Amino acid sequence: MTDEKQIKPGSAEEVELTAIDHALPVSAFATWSRGQCVRKFWRLYLSGIGVCVAGMYAGYANSVIGSIVANQGFINQYGTVRDPKTGVLALNATHIALWGALYFVTAVCVQAVASTTADHFGRKFNMWAIAVFITTSIIIQCFSKTWWQILVARAVAGLAGGLMGTSCMVYLSEIALPQFRGALLAAFSMAFALGQVFLALGLKLLQETSPLKFRHMFYSEFVFTGLWLIPLLYLPESPAWYCSKGRHDEAKKSLRKLVGNVEGYEIEHEYSVLRYESEHSKHLAETVGSTDWKALCTKNNLKRCIIATLPFTFQNVCGVPLMFGYTVYFFQLAGVKDPFLGNLIKQMVLVVGILTSFYTVDKVGRRALLLYGGAAMCVINFAVGGLGFLEPTNASGIALVFLCSLWAFVYANSLAPIGWISLVESSSPQLRAKTTAIAVTIQYCTGILFSYTVPLMLSDQNAGWGQKTGLFFGGTTLVYLIPCILLFPETKGRTYNELDELFERGVPAWKFASTKTTQDAAVEQRQADEK
């Protein structure tokens, strides 16, 4: 018999021994707070904010068609039917549905090459492609005369939207420090919301001044093209991408440009941390015989892919196509006196909500915000649906705008940032672009479904549900919460190496936050050595 203590695999004791035996490289700033890191690495943080300009670009340019459908000048140009109740010229609800759905169809199609181009040519290759596709879409809109030409413009815009995840989001996740990764990824949602606010302001101004000159909205999109070119020209390629290709000198040069001259920042040591994470992730992928698409078919990577998809797809399931995709159209059909003003109010509330998410996403955590936020949106959806049983009045219109604004605030603090964050945090670093492509494909498939059906649900030309559509999304939200509760983990403040370890150890989603990792043990050991 031996008196040696048996160490259970995956236990805290094994974690501590692993950290000591393998001398895990730890960043010198691993114990710093988010505020300290933002102040110290302000240049890196601002570089990330520069990437977020793409969100504002997309939020404005890709939302114009969905928001301008209530403009009289637009209706006069593209209307092809008569309203069955009033007999006035109207847009065909099927055309509106196709404009929304085809965007997602082409966004799904581009996923066939999005991860390949991001992995082979770099993240910035896809970022440049976004600029090309959106600009092309804007030009087509400016010269369009018929509804099908708008359809072509939406198809081209969908190609840009489909590249967003494998370029901007992956890039942000690779340059951000763990302490402010959540806030930086939330900034992308903030930028997207700001783009929609500027759009709402523009539409309101157009409505008050010259409502028939709707093409002014198309021309204004070029402003954001110019803004997006600034970070595109300045930012270097992702250091993590260079590292994955073995181009270490270029990776260090890129890292130095992003970080700048920071006192106490030892480029060799900090790069060793990045290199370790990259090589460790590659090793995990190679244990299943491949770092290509086949590696995603393993139990662990497939689970991570599903988890990455959950919050992002939840955005459509919880009612985004109703609350954001066709807001003005929804308010108009519900009898809101000034649908453009109602949309502007809701968008302003959304921005305030996303501003608060900069704090909550890293303090409260991803899992809590997702679950409680999802439950709150479920209740609000049912309340919106309940208004459909009342006669449309000025009071019911105010109530609808209030409920939609409240929904927007909750969404801004939950799914708006976490949907994007989950794409890159839950996936393996070596397979991030591929996982993102699959997650985006699944999310956009639901986008096709709801973008096509929501206008048909709302319009008197078809189902005529109106506000009762909220009941439908209340039910889908309730059902979708179940897999989120069982699978979605807490990832705030974790390095990618820690997340790899937690997934490999099979830690349940509800125990991620409290489980000790090798990184934790290494940090504790380092602090003990320094005393």
Short mmCIF file of C-alpha atoms in Angstrom, two decimals:
data_model
loop_
_atom_site.label_atom_id
_atom_site.label_comp_id
_atom_site.label_asym_id
_atom_site.label_seq_id
_atom_site.Cartn_x
_atom_site.Cartn_y
_atom_site.Cartn_z
CA MET A 1 0.00 0.00 0.00
CA THR A 2 1.18 3.52 -0.73
CA ASP A 3 0.49 6.65 1.25
CA GLU A 4 0.73 8.85 -1.83
CA LYS A 5 -2.32 11.00 -2.39
CA GLN A 6 -4.20 10.15 -5.56
CA ILE A 7 -4.81 13.25 -7.67
CA LYS A 8 -8.09 13.25 -9.50
CA PRO A 9 -7.86 14.28 -13.19
CA GLY A 10 -9.21 17.79 -13.74
CA SER A 11 -9.03 18.61 -10.03
CA ALA A 12 -7.59 21.82 -8.58
CA GLU A 13 -4.48 19.89 -7.45
CA GLU A 14 -3.79 18.64 -10.97
CA VAL A 15 -4.31 22.12 -12.38
CA GLU A 16 -1.72 23.58 -9.97
CA LEU A 17 0.82 20.88 -10.78
CA THR A 18 0.27 21.34 -14.53
CA ALA A 19 0.86 25.07 -14.23
CA ILE A 20 4.13 24.52 -12.38
CA ASP A 21 5.40 21.65 -14.52
CA HIS A 22 4.72 23.27 -17.89
CA ALA A 23 5.71 26.84 -16.94
CA LEU A 24 2.63 28.28 -18.63
CA PRO A 25 3.49 31.73 -20.06
CA VAL A 26 1.37 34.39 -18.36
CA SER A 27 1.00 38.00 -19.43
CA ALA A 28 2.56 40.53 -17.08
CA PHE A 29 -0.80 42.30 -17.10
CA ALA A 30 -2.97 39.25 -16.36
CA THR A 31 -4.05 40.55 -12.94
CA TRP A 32 -4.80 44.10 -14.06
CA SER A 33 -8.34 45.46 -14.01
CA ARG A 34 -10.21 46.49 -17.12
CA GLY A 35 -9.81 50.19 -16.32
CA GLN A 36 -6.06 49.83 -15.84
CA CYS A 37 -5.70 47.96 -19.13
CA VAL A 38 -7.75 50.50 -21.10
CA ARG A 39 -5.66 53.38 -19.73
CA LYS A 40 -2.36 51.57 -20.29
CA PHE A 41 -3.23 50.16 -23.72
CA TRP A 42 -5.32 53.07 -24.97
CA ARG A 43 -3.83 52.82 -28.45
CA LEU A 44 -4.80 49.16 -28.74
CA TYR A 45 -8.28 49.95 -27.46
CA LEU A 46 -8.73 52.81 -29.95
CA SER A 47 -7.56 50.51 -32.75
CA GLY A 48 -10.39 48.19 -31.81
CA ILE A 49 -12.82 51.11 -31.81
CA GLY A 50 -11.61 51.88 -35.33
CA VAL A 51 -12.69 48.40 -36.44
CA CYS A 52 -16.10 49.11 -34.96
CA VAL A 53 -16.64 51.82 -37.58
CA ALA A 54 -17.59 48.88 -39.82
CA GLY A 55 -20.54 48.28 -37.49
CA MET A 56 -21.73 51.86 -37.94
CA TYR A 57 -21.22 51.54 -41.68
CA ALA A 58 -23.30 48.35 -41.79
CA GLY A 59 -25.89 49.61 -39.30
CA TYR A 60 -26.62 52.59 -41.53
CA ALA A 61 -26.16 51.26 -45.05
CA ASN A 62 -27.71 47.82 -44.57
CA SER A 63 -30.76 49.17 -42.71
CA VAL A 64 -31.79 51.90 -45.15
CA ILE A 65 -34.16 49.77 -47.23
CA GLY A 66 -35.87 48.18 -44.22
CA SER A 67 -36.49 51.60 -42.64
CA ILE A 68 -37.41 53.72 -45.67
CA VAL A 69 -40.41 51.58 -46.69
CA ALA A 70 -42.84 54.01 -45.00
CA ASN A 71 -41.48 57.03 -46.91
CA GLN A 72 -44.02 58.35 -49.42
CA GLY A 73 -41.44 59.17 -52.08
CA PHE A 74 -40.07 55.62 -51.87
CA ILE A 75 -43.61 54.21 -52.09
CA ASN A 76 -44.38 56.37 -55.13
CA GLN A 77 -41.27 55.02 -56.90
CA TYR A 78 -41.44 51.34 -55.98
CA GLY A 79 -45.12 50.78 -55.08
CA THR A 80 -46.90 48.26 -57.33
CA VAL A 81 -50.17 47.40 -55.51
CA ARG A 82 -53.15 49.08 -53.85
CA ASP A 83 -53.89 48.78 -50.14
CA PRO A 84 -56.93 46.44 -49.80
CA LYS A 85 -58.50 48.70 -47.15
CA THR A 86 -57.76 52.23 -48.39
CA GLY A 87 -57.09 51.70 -52.09
CA VAL A 88 -53.97 53.91 -52.05
CA LEU A 89 -50.68 52.98 -53.74
CA ALA A 90 -48.57 50.70 -51.53
CA LEU A 91 -45.46 48.56 -51.58
CA ASN A 92 -46.07 44.90 -52.27
CA ALA A 93 -45.53 43.03 -48.97
CA THR A 94 -43.93 40.19 -50.92
CA HIS A 95 -41.37 42.60 -52.37
CA ILE A 96 -40.55 43.91 -48.88
CA ALA A 97 -40.16 40.34 -47.69
CA LEU A 98 -37.84 39.50 -50.59
CA TRP A 99 -35.69 42.58 -49.92
CA GLY A 100 -35.17 41.34 -46.38
CA ALA A 101 -34.76 37.65 -47.16
CA LEU A 102 -32.37 37.90 -50.13
CA TYR A 103 -29.93 39.87 -47.99
CA PHE A 104 -29.61 36.84 -45.73
CA VAL A 105 -29.54 34.37 -48.64
CA THR A 106 -26.40 35.94 -50.13
CA ALA A 107 -24.93 36.36 -46.64
CA VAL A 108 -25.27 32.60 -46.20
CA CYS A 109 -23.84 31.87 -49.64
CA VAL A 110 -20.70 33.92 -49.00
CA GLN A 111 -19.92 31.75 -45.95
CA ALA A 112 -18.75 29.08 -48.40
CA VAL A 113 -15.62 31.16 -48.98
CA ALA A 114 -15.58 33.65 -46.06
CA SER A 115 -13.57 31.52 -43.63
CA THR A 116 -11.23 30.32 -46.39
CA THR A 117 -10.33 33.83 -47.49
CA ALA A 118 -9.97 34.97 -43.86
CA ASP A 119 -7.63 32.07 -43.07
CA HIS A 120 -5.60 32.14 -46.29
CA PHE A 121 -5.42 35.85 -47.13
CA GLY A 122 -5.94 37.42 -43.72
CA ARG A 123 -8.71 39.15 -41.79
CA LYS A 124 -8.14 42.45 -43.60
CA PHE A 125 -8.82 40.86 -46.99
CA ASN A 126 -12.42 40.28 -45.90
CA MET A 127 -12.58 43.76 -44.35
CA TRP A 128 -11.70 45.31 -47.71
CA ALA A 129 -14.28 43.10 -49.41
CA ILE A 130 -16.95 44.54 -47.06
CA ALA A 131 -16.15 48.04 -48.31
CA VAL A 132 -16.30 46.94 -51.95
CA PHE A 133 -19.65 45.14 -51.63
CA ILE A 134 -21.43 47.81 -49.58
CA THR A 135 -20.24 50.58 -51.90
CA THR A 136 -21.46 48.61 -54.92
CA SER A 137 -24.81 48.13 -53.20
CA ILE A 138 -25.12 51.88 -52.55
CA ILE A 139 -24.36 52.72 -56.19
CA ILE A 140 -27.07 50.32 -57.40
CA GLN A 141 -29.59 51.89 -54.99
CA CYS A 142 -28.77 55.39 -56.24
CA PHE A 143 -29.58 54.49 -59.86
CA SER A 144 -32.45 52.05 -59.21
CA LYS A 145 -35.87 52.60 -60.78
CA THR A 146 -37.71 49.35 -60.04
CA TRP A 147 -38.24 47.05 -57.06
CA TRP A 148 -36.08 44.27 -58.55
CA GLN A 149 -33.09 46.63 -58.84
CA ILE A 150 -33.43 47.26 -55.11
CA LEU A 151 -33.48 43.48 -54.77
CA VAL A 152 -30.12 43.27 -56.58
CA ALA A 153 -28.70 45.94 -54.26
CA ARG A 154 -29.84 43.95 -51.22
CA ALA A 155 -28.21 40.81 -52.62
CA VAL A 156 -24.86 42.60 -52.95
CA ALA A 157 -25.21 44.13 -49.46
CA GLY A 158 -25.77 40.62 -48.08
CA LEU A 159 -22.31 39.60 -49.29
CA ALA A 160 -20.84 42.38 -47.14
CA GLY A 161 -22.95 41.45 -44.13
CA GLY A 162 -21.90 37.83 -44.42
CA LEU A 163 -18.21 38.77 -44.22
CA MET A 164 -18.59 40.79 -41.03
CA GLY A 165 -18.16 37.88 -38.62
CA THR A 166 -15.06 36.32 -40.21
CA SER A 167 -13.31 39.68 -40.54
CA CYS A 168 -14.19 42.40 -38.03
CA MET A 169 -15.34 40.21 -35.14
CA VAL A 170 -12.47 37.74 -35.48
CA TYR A 171 -9.99 40.62 -35.76
CA LEU A 172 -11.39 42.32 -32.65
CA SER A 173 -11.26 39.11 -30.64
CA GLU A 174 -7.64 38.51 -31.65
CA ILE A 175 -6.27 41.94 -30.73
CA ALA A 176 -8.26 42.58 -27.52
CA LEU A 177 -6.93 41.87 -24.03
CA PRO A 178 -9.19 39.52 -22.00
CA GLN A 179 -9.97 42.35 -19.55
CA PHE A 180 -11.66 44.55 -22.15
CA ARG A 181 -12.55 42.00 -24.83
CA GLY A 182 -16.22 42.07 -23.84
CA ALA A 183 -16.39 45.87 -23.84
CA LEU A 184 -14.61 46.11 -27.19
CA LEU A 185 -16.88 43.57 -28.82
CA ALA A 186 -19.86 45.38 -27.27
CA ALA A 187 -18.53 48.54 -28.91
CA PHE A 188 -19.23 46.93 -32.26
CA SER A 189 -22.89 46.61 -31.28
CA MET A 190 -22.77 50.22 -30.11
CA ALA A 191 -21.42 51.33 -33.47
CA PHE A 192 -24.10 49.34 -35.29
CA ALA A 193 -26.76 51.00 -33.14
CA LEU A 194 -25.27 54.45 -33.76
CA GLY A 195 -25.49 53.80 -37.48
CA GLN A 196 -29.18 53.03 -37.07
CA VAL A 197 -29.67 56.15 -34.94
CA PHE A 198 -28.10 58.32 -37.65
CA LEU A 199 -30.38 56.58 -40.13
CA ALA A 200 -33.46 57.26 -37.97
CA LEU A 201 -32.42 60.92 -37.65
CA GLY A 202 -31.90 61.16 -41.38
CA LEU A 203 -35.29 59.64 -42.14
CA LYS A 204 -37.02 61.95 -39.67
CA LEU A 205 -35.27 64.97 -41.19
CA LEU A 206 -36.20 63.79 -44.68
CA GLN A 207 -39.82 63.37 -43.59
CA GLU A 208 -39.94 66.91 -42.16
CA THR A 209 -38.19 68.66 -45.06
CA SER A 210 -38.49 66.91 -48.42
CA PRO A 211 -40.17 63.49 -48.03
CA LEU A 212 -40.30 62.81 -51.77
CA LYS A 213 -36.53 63.13 -52.24
CA PHE A 214 -35.80 59.69 -50.77
CA ARG A 215 -32.58 59.20 -52.77
CA HIS A 216 -30.87 61.66 -50.45
CA MET A 217 -30.76 58.77 -47.96
CA PHE A 218 -28.89 56.66 -50.50
CA TYR A 219 -26.36 59.42 -51.20
CA SER A 220 -25.70 59.89 -47.46
CA GLU A 221 -24.39 56.31 -47.21
CA PHE A 222 -21.16 57.36 -48.96
CA VAL A 223 -20.20 59.35 -45.83
CA PHE A 224 -19.76 56.08 -43.96
CA THR A 225 -17.74 54.62 -46.82
CA GLY A 226 -15.22 57.40 -46.27
CA LEU A 227 -15.17 56.85 -42.50
CA TRP A 228 -14.54 53.12 -42.93
CA LEU A 229 -11.56 53.73 -45.22
CA ILE A 230 -9.65 55.45 -42.39
CA PRO A 231 -9.19 52.37 -40.13
CA LEU A 232 -8.82 50.13 -43.19
CA LEU A 233 -5.76 52.09 -44.30
CA TYR A 234 -4.24 52.41 -40.80
CA LEU A 235 -4.76 49.02 -39.14
CA PRO A 236 -2.19 46.22 -39.61
CA GLU A 237 -3.09 42.60 -40.20
CA SER A 238 -3.99 40.61 -37.07
CA PRO A 239 -0.88 39.50 -35.10
CA ALA A 240 -2.67 36.24 -34.30
CA TRP A 241 -3.15 35.52 -38.01
CA TYR A 242 0.53 36.16 -38.71
CA CYS A 243 1.41 33.89 -35.78
CA SER A 244 -0.80 31.08 -37.10
CA LYS A 245 1.11 31.27 -40.39
CA GLY A 246 4.52 31.17 -38.69
CA ARG A 247 5.32 34.74 -39.76
CA HIS A 248 6.56 35.72 -36.32
CA ASP A 249 8.57 38.83 -37.22
CA GLU A 250 5.56 40.33 -39.00
CA ALA A 251 3.35 39.35 -36.06
CA LYS A 252 5.59 41.21 -33.60
CA LYS A 253 5.70 44.24 -35.88
CA SER A 254 1.91 44.25 -36.09
CA LEU A 255 1.60 43.85 -32.32
CA ARG A 256 3.99 46.73 -31.73
CA LYS A 257 2.02 49.00 -34.07
CA LEU A 258 -1.24 48.18 -32.27
CA VAL A 259 0.15 48.53 -28.74
CA GLY A 260 2.59 51.39 -29.28
CA ASN A 261 5.33 52.28 -26.81
CA VAL A 262 3.92 51.07 -23.50
CA GLU A 263 6.19 51.19 -20.48
CA GLY A 264 6.85 47.72 -19.07
CA TYR A 265 5.51 45.94 -22.15
CA GLU A 266 8.06 43.30 -23.16
CA ILE A 267 7.19 42.37 -26.72
CA GLU A 268 9.05 39.04 -26.64
CA HIS A 269 7.34 37.84 -23.46
CA GLU A 270 3.85 39.02 -24.43
CA TYR A 271 4.22 37.53 -27.88
CA SER A 272 5.21 34.22 -26.28
CA VAL A 273 1.81 34.20 -24.56
CA LEU A 274 0.07 34.76 -27.90
CA ARG A 275 2.22 32.13 -29.59
CA TYR A 276 1.52 29.60 -26.84
CA GLU A 277 -2.25 30.08 -27.21
CA SER A 278 -2.00 29.69 -30.99
CA GLU A 279 0.17 26.59 -30.87
CA HIS A 280 -1.85 25.03 -28.04
CA SER A 281 -5.05 25.49 -30.01
CA LYS A 282 -3.41 24.07 -33.12
CA HIS A 283 -2.22 21.07 -31.09
CA LEU A 284 -5.76 20.41 -29.85
CA ALA A 285 -7.04 20.51 -33.42
CA GLU A 286 -4.25 18.23 -34.66
CA THR A 287 -5.06 15.61 -32.01
CA VAL A 288 -8.14 14.78 -34.09
CA GLY A 289 -5.98 14.60 -37.22
CA SER A 290 -6.78 17.93 -38.83
CA THR A 291 -6.94 21.69 -38.42
CA ASP A 292 -9.41 21.94 -41.30
CA TRP A 293 -13.20 21.54 -41.44
CA LYS A 294 -12.92 17.92 -40.25
CA ALA A 295 -11.70 19.11 -36.87
CA LEU A 296 -15.09 20.75 -36.27
CA CYS A 297 -16.75 17.34 -36.34
CA THR A 298 -15.25 16.25 -33.01
CA LYS A 299 -17.56 16.19 -30.00
CA ASN A 300 -15.83 19.09 -28.23
CA ASN A 301 -15.48 21.40 -31.24
CA LEU A 302 -19.01 20.64 -32.42
CA LYS A 303 -20.32 21.54 -28.98
CA ARG A 304 -18.34 24.79 -29.05
CA CYS A 305 -19.74 25.58 -32.47
CA ILE A 306 -23.30 25.07 -31.20
CA ILE A 307 -22.62 27.27 -28.17
CA ALA A 308 -21.12 30.00 -30.38
CA THR A 309 -24.30 29.92 -32.46
CA LEU A 310 -26.82 30.05 -29.59
CA PRO A 311 -26.84 33.77 -28.64
CA PHE A 312 -26.24 34.95 -32.23
CA THR A 313 -29.23 33.00 -33.59
CA PHE A 314 -31.24 34.02 -30.51
CA GLN A 315 -31.18 37.57 -31.95
CA ASN A 316 -33.56 36.50 -34.72
CA VAL A 317 -35.61 34.12 -32.62
CA CYS A 318 -36.33 36.73 -29.90
CA GLY A 319 -37.82 39.22 -32.38
CA VAL A 320 -35.08 41.37 -33.96
CA PRO A 321 -36.70 41.10 -37.43
CA LEU A 322 -39.86 42.61 -35.93
CA MET A 323 -38.31 45.17 -33.58
CA PHE A 324 -35.49 46.36 -35.86
CA GLY A 325 -35.88 44.94 -39.34
CA TYR A 326 -39.30 46.45 -40.03
CA THR A 327 -39.84 48.88 -37.15
CA VAL A 328 -41.23 51.81 -39.14
CA TYR A 329 -43.44 49.46 -41.17
CA PHE A 330 -44.62 47.80 -37.94
CA PHE A 331 -45.42 51.14 -36.29
CA GLN A 332 -47.19 52.38 -39.41
CA LEU A 333 -49.45 49.32 -39.62
CA ALA A 334 -50.13 49.51 -35.86
CA GLY A 335 -51.44 53.06 -36.26
CA VAL A 336 -48.61 54.91 -34.50
CA LYS A 337 -49.14 58.61 -35.30
CA ASP A 338 -45.51 59.30 -36.28
CA PRO A 339 -43.72 55.97 -37.00
CA PHE A 340 -40.44 57.73 -37.86
CA LEU A 341 -40.39 59.51 -34.49
CA GLY A 342 -41.27 56.26 -32.71
CA ASN A 343 -38.37 54.53 -34.45
CA LEU A 344 -36.00 57.37 -33.48
CA ILE A 345 -37.04 57.13 -29.81
CA LYS A 346 -36.49 53.38 -29.82
CA GLN A 347 -33.06 53.75 -31.43
CA MET A 348 -31.97 56.35 -28.87
CA VAL A 349 -33.00 54.00 -26.06
CA LEU A 350 -31.00 51.25 -27.78
CA VAL A 351 -27.86 53.41 -27.72
CA VAL A 352 -28.31 54.19 -24.01
CA GLY A 353 -28.72 50.47 -23.36
CA ILE A 354 -25.56 49.55 -25.23
CA LEU A 355 -23.65 52.23 -23.33
CA THR A 356 -24.63 50.50 -20.07
CA SER A 357 -23.63 47.15 -21.57
CA PHE A 358 -20.00 48.33 -21.67
CA TYR A 359 -20.14 47.95 -17.88
CA THR A 360 -22.54 45.04 -17.43
CA VAL A 361 -21.07 42.67 -20.02
CA ASP A 362 -17.78 42.35 -18.10
CA LYS A 363 -19.15 42.91 -14.59
CA VAL A 364 -22.40 40.95 -14.57
CA GLY A 365 -21.18 38.41 -17.11
CA ARG A 366 -22.35 36.90 -20.38
CA ARG A 367 -24.45 34.00 -19.07
CA ALA A 368 -26.53 36.00 -16.58
CA LEU A 369 -27.27 38.75 -19.10
CA LEU A 370 -28.24 36.23 -21.76
CA LEU A 371 -30.64 34.27 -19.56
CA TYR A 372 -32.27 37.13 -17.65
CA GLY A 373 -32.35 39.33 -20.73
CA GLY A 374 -33.94 36.57 -22.79
CA ALA A 375 -36.61 36.02 -20.12
CA ALA A 376 -37.40 39.76 -20.00
CA MET A 377 -37.71 40.02 -23.79
CA CYS A 378 -40.03 37.02 -23.76
CA VAL A 379 -42.40 38.81 -21.36
CA ILE A 380 -42.26 42.06 -23.38
CA ASN A 381 -43.01 40.19 -26.62
CA PHE A 382 -46.15 38.73 -25.07
CA ALA A 383 -47.15 42.23 -23.88
CA VAL A 384 -46.69 43.64 -27.40
CA GLY A 385 -48.81 40.80 -28.74
CA GLY A 386 -51.50 41.59 -26.19
CA LEU A 387 -51.87 45.11 -27.63
CA GLY A 388 -53.08 43.50 -30.84
CA PHE A 389 -56.38 42.68 -29.15
CA LEU A 390 -57.08 46.37 -28.46
CA GLU A 391 -58.50 48.96 -30.83
CA PRO A 392 -55.70 51.16 -32.28
CA THR A 393 -55.68 54.50 -30.44
CA ASN A 394 -53.15 57.19 -29.66
CA ALA A 395 -52.66 55.61 -26.22
CA SER A 396 -52.06 52.13 -27.66
CA GLY A 397 -49.54 53.64 -30.09
CA ILE A 398 -47.64 55.25 -27.22
CA ALA A 399 -47.76 51.96 -25.31
CA LEU A 400 -46.34 50.11 -28.32
CA VAL A 401 -43.45 52.55 -28.70
CA PHE A 402 -42.75 52.28 -24.95
CA LEU A 403 -42.73 48.47 -24.98
CA CYS A 404 -40.53 48.31 -28.08
CA SER A 405 -38.13 50.82 -26.50
CA LEU A 406 -38.03 48.79 -23.29
CA TRP A 407 -37.37 45.67 -25.36
CA ALA A 408 -34.55 47.51 -27.15
CA PHE A 409 -32.94 48.48 -23.82
CA VAL A 410 -33.01 44.89 -22.57
CA TYR A 411 -31.72 43.62 -25.91
CA ALA A 412 -28.89 46.17 -25.84
CA ASN A 413 -27.69 44.78 -22.50
CA SER A 414 -27.94 41.14 -23.49
CA LEU A 415 -28.12 39.73 -27.00
CA ALA A 416 -26.83 42.79 -28.85
CA PRO A 417 -23.26 42.45 -27.48
CA ILE A 418 -23.31 38.80 -26.41
CA GLY A 419 -24.50 37.56 -29.78
CA TRP A 420 -21.28 38.85 -31.35
CA ILE A 421 -19.09 38.02 -28.34
CA SER A 422 -20.15 34.37 -28.31
CA LEU A 423 -19.09 33.97 -31.93
CA VAL A 424 -15.43 34.44 -31.10
CA GLU A 425 -15.13 33.56 -27.40
CA SER A 426 -16.74 30.12 -27.51
CA SER A 427 -14.86 28.87 -30.56
CA SER A 428 -11.35 27.41 -30.66
CA PRO A 429 -8.76 30.04 -31.74
CA GLN A 430 -7.40 27.77 -34.47
CA LEU A 431 -10.90 27.13 -35.83
CA ARG A 432 -12.41 30.53 -35.06
CA ALA A 433 -13.00 31.68 -38.64
CA LYS A 434 -14.60 28.35 -39.59
CA THR A 435 -16.76 28.24 -36.46
CA THR A 436 -17.82 31.83 -37.06
CA ALA A 437 -18.75 31.00 -40.66
CA ILE A 438 -20.99 28.13 -39.53
CA ALA A 439 -22.57 30.21 -36.75
CA VAL A 440 -23.23 33.09 -39.14
CA THR A 441 -24.73 30.66 -41.66
CA ILE A 442 -27.17 29.27 -39.10
CA GLN A 443 -28.08 32.75 -37.85
CA TYR A 444 -28.64 34.04 -41.37
CA CYS A 445 -30.77 31.01 -42.26
CA THR A 446 -33.16 32.02 -39.49
CA GLY A 447 -32.81 35.57 -40.81
CA ILE A 448 -34.03 34.39 -44.22
CA LEU A 449 -37.02 32.72 -42.60
CA PHE A 450 -38.11 35.64 -40.44
CA SER A 451 -37.13 38.47 -42.80
CA TYR A 452 -39.43 36.94 -45.40
CA THR A 453 -42.30 35.96 -43.11
CA VAL A 454 -42.50 38.95 -40.73
CA PRO A 455 -43.82 41.42 -43.37
CA LEU A 456 -46.37 38.77 -44.37
CA MET A 457 -47.38 38.33 -40.71
CA LEU A 458 -47.82 42.08 -40.30
CA SER A 459 -49.49 43.12 -43.56
CA ASP A 460 -53.23 43.15 -44.22
CA GLN A 461 -52.34 41.86 -47.69
CA ASN A 462 -51.51 38.51 -46.05
CA ALA A 463 -51.85 37.22 -42.44
CA GLY A 464 -52.68 40.62 -40.94
CA TRP A 465 -51.49 39.71 -37.43
CA GLY A 466 -50.14 43.19 -36.74
CA GLN A 467 -49.08 43.53 -33.11
CA LYS A 468 -50.18 39.96 -32.40
CA THR A 469 -46.93 38.93 -34.10
CA GLY A 470 -45.39 39.63 -30.68
CA LEU A 471 -47.14 36.51 -29.33
CA PHE A 472 -45.33 34.41 -31.92
CA PHE A 473 -41.92 35.75 -30.91
CA GLY A 474 -42.80 35.43 -27.22
CA GLY A 475 -43.31 31.71 -27.75
CA THR A 476 -40.14 31.19 -29.79
CA THR A 477 -38.10 33.10 -27.18
CA LEU A 478 -39.46 30.96 -24.35
CA VAL A 479 -38.57 27.70 -26.12
CA TYR A 480 -35.10 28.91 -27.15
CA LEU A 481 -34.15 29.76 -23.56
CA ILE A 482 -33.99 26.04 -22.70
CA PRO A 483 -30.77 25.15 -24.63
CA CYS A 484 -29.24 28.47 -23.53
CA ILE A 485 -29.70 27.52 -19.87
CA LEU A 486 -28.17 24.07 -20.41
CA LEU A 487 -25.26 24.94 -22.71
CA PHE A 488 -24.16 28.58 -22.64
CA PRO A 489 -21.20 29.12 -20.23
CA GLU A 490 -19.74 32.17 -18.50
CA THR A 491 -16.68 33.33 -20.47
CA LYS A 492 -15.97 36.80 -19.08
CA GLY A 493 -12.34 37.54 -18.21
CA ARG A 494 -11.06 34.17 -19.46
CA THR A 495 -8.13 33.86 -21.84
CA TYR A 496 -8.61 31.67 -24.89
CA ASN A 497 -6.22 29.16 -23.37
CA GLU A 498 -8.45 28.94 -20.27
CA LEU A 499 -11.55 28.46 -22.39
CA ASP A 500 -9.83 25.68 -24.33
CA GLU A 501 -9.01 23.99 -21.04
CA LEU A 502 -12.51 24.34 -19.58
CA PHE A 503 -14.11 22.88 -22.69
CA GLU A 504 -11.57 20.04 -22.84
CA ARG A 505 -12.29 19.18 -19.20
CA GLY A 506 -16.02 19.03 -19.94
CA VAL A 507 -16.95 21.55 -17.24
CA PRO A 508 -20.76 22.17 -17.18
CA ALA A 509 -21.88 25.58 -18.44
CA TRP A 510 -23.10 26.73 -15.02
CA LYS A 511 -19.71 25.94 -13.41
CA PHE A 512 -17.41 27.80 -15.83
CA ALA A 513 -17.21 30.92 -13.66
CA SER A 514 -16.22 29.08 -10.48
CA THR A 515 -13.82 26.48 -11.91
CA LYS A 516 -10.09 26.96 -11.30
CA THR A 517 -7.88 26.73 -14.39
CA THR A 518 -4.18 26.25 -15.06
CA GLN A 519 -3.99 29.97 -15.80
CA ASP A 520 -5.45 30.77 -12.36
CA ALA A 521 -2.89 28.49 -10.73
CA ALA A 522 -0.03 30.03 -12.74
CA VAL A 523 -1.09 33.55 -11.76
CA GLU A 524 -1.31 32.53 -8.09
CA GLN A 525 2.12 30.92 -8.32
CA ARG A 526 3.60 34.03 -9.92
CA GLN A 527 2.11 36.27 -7.25
CA ALA A 528 3.47 33.97 -4.55
CA ASP A 529 6.95 34.06 -6.10
CA GLU A 530 6.89 37.86 -6.21
CA LYS A 531 6.14 38.16 -2.47
#
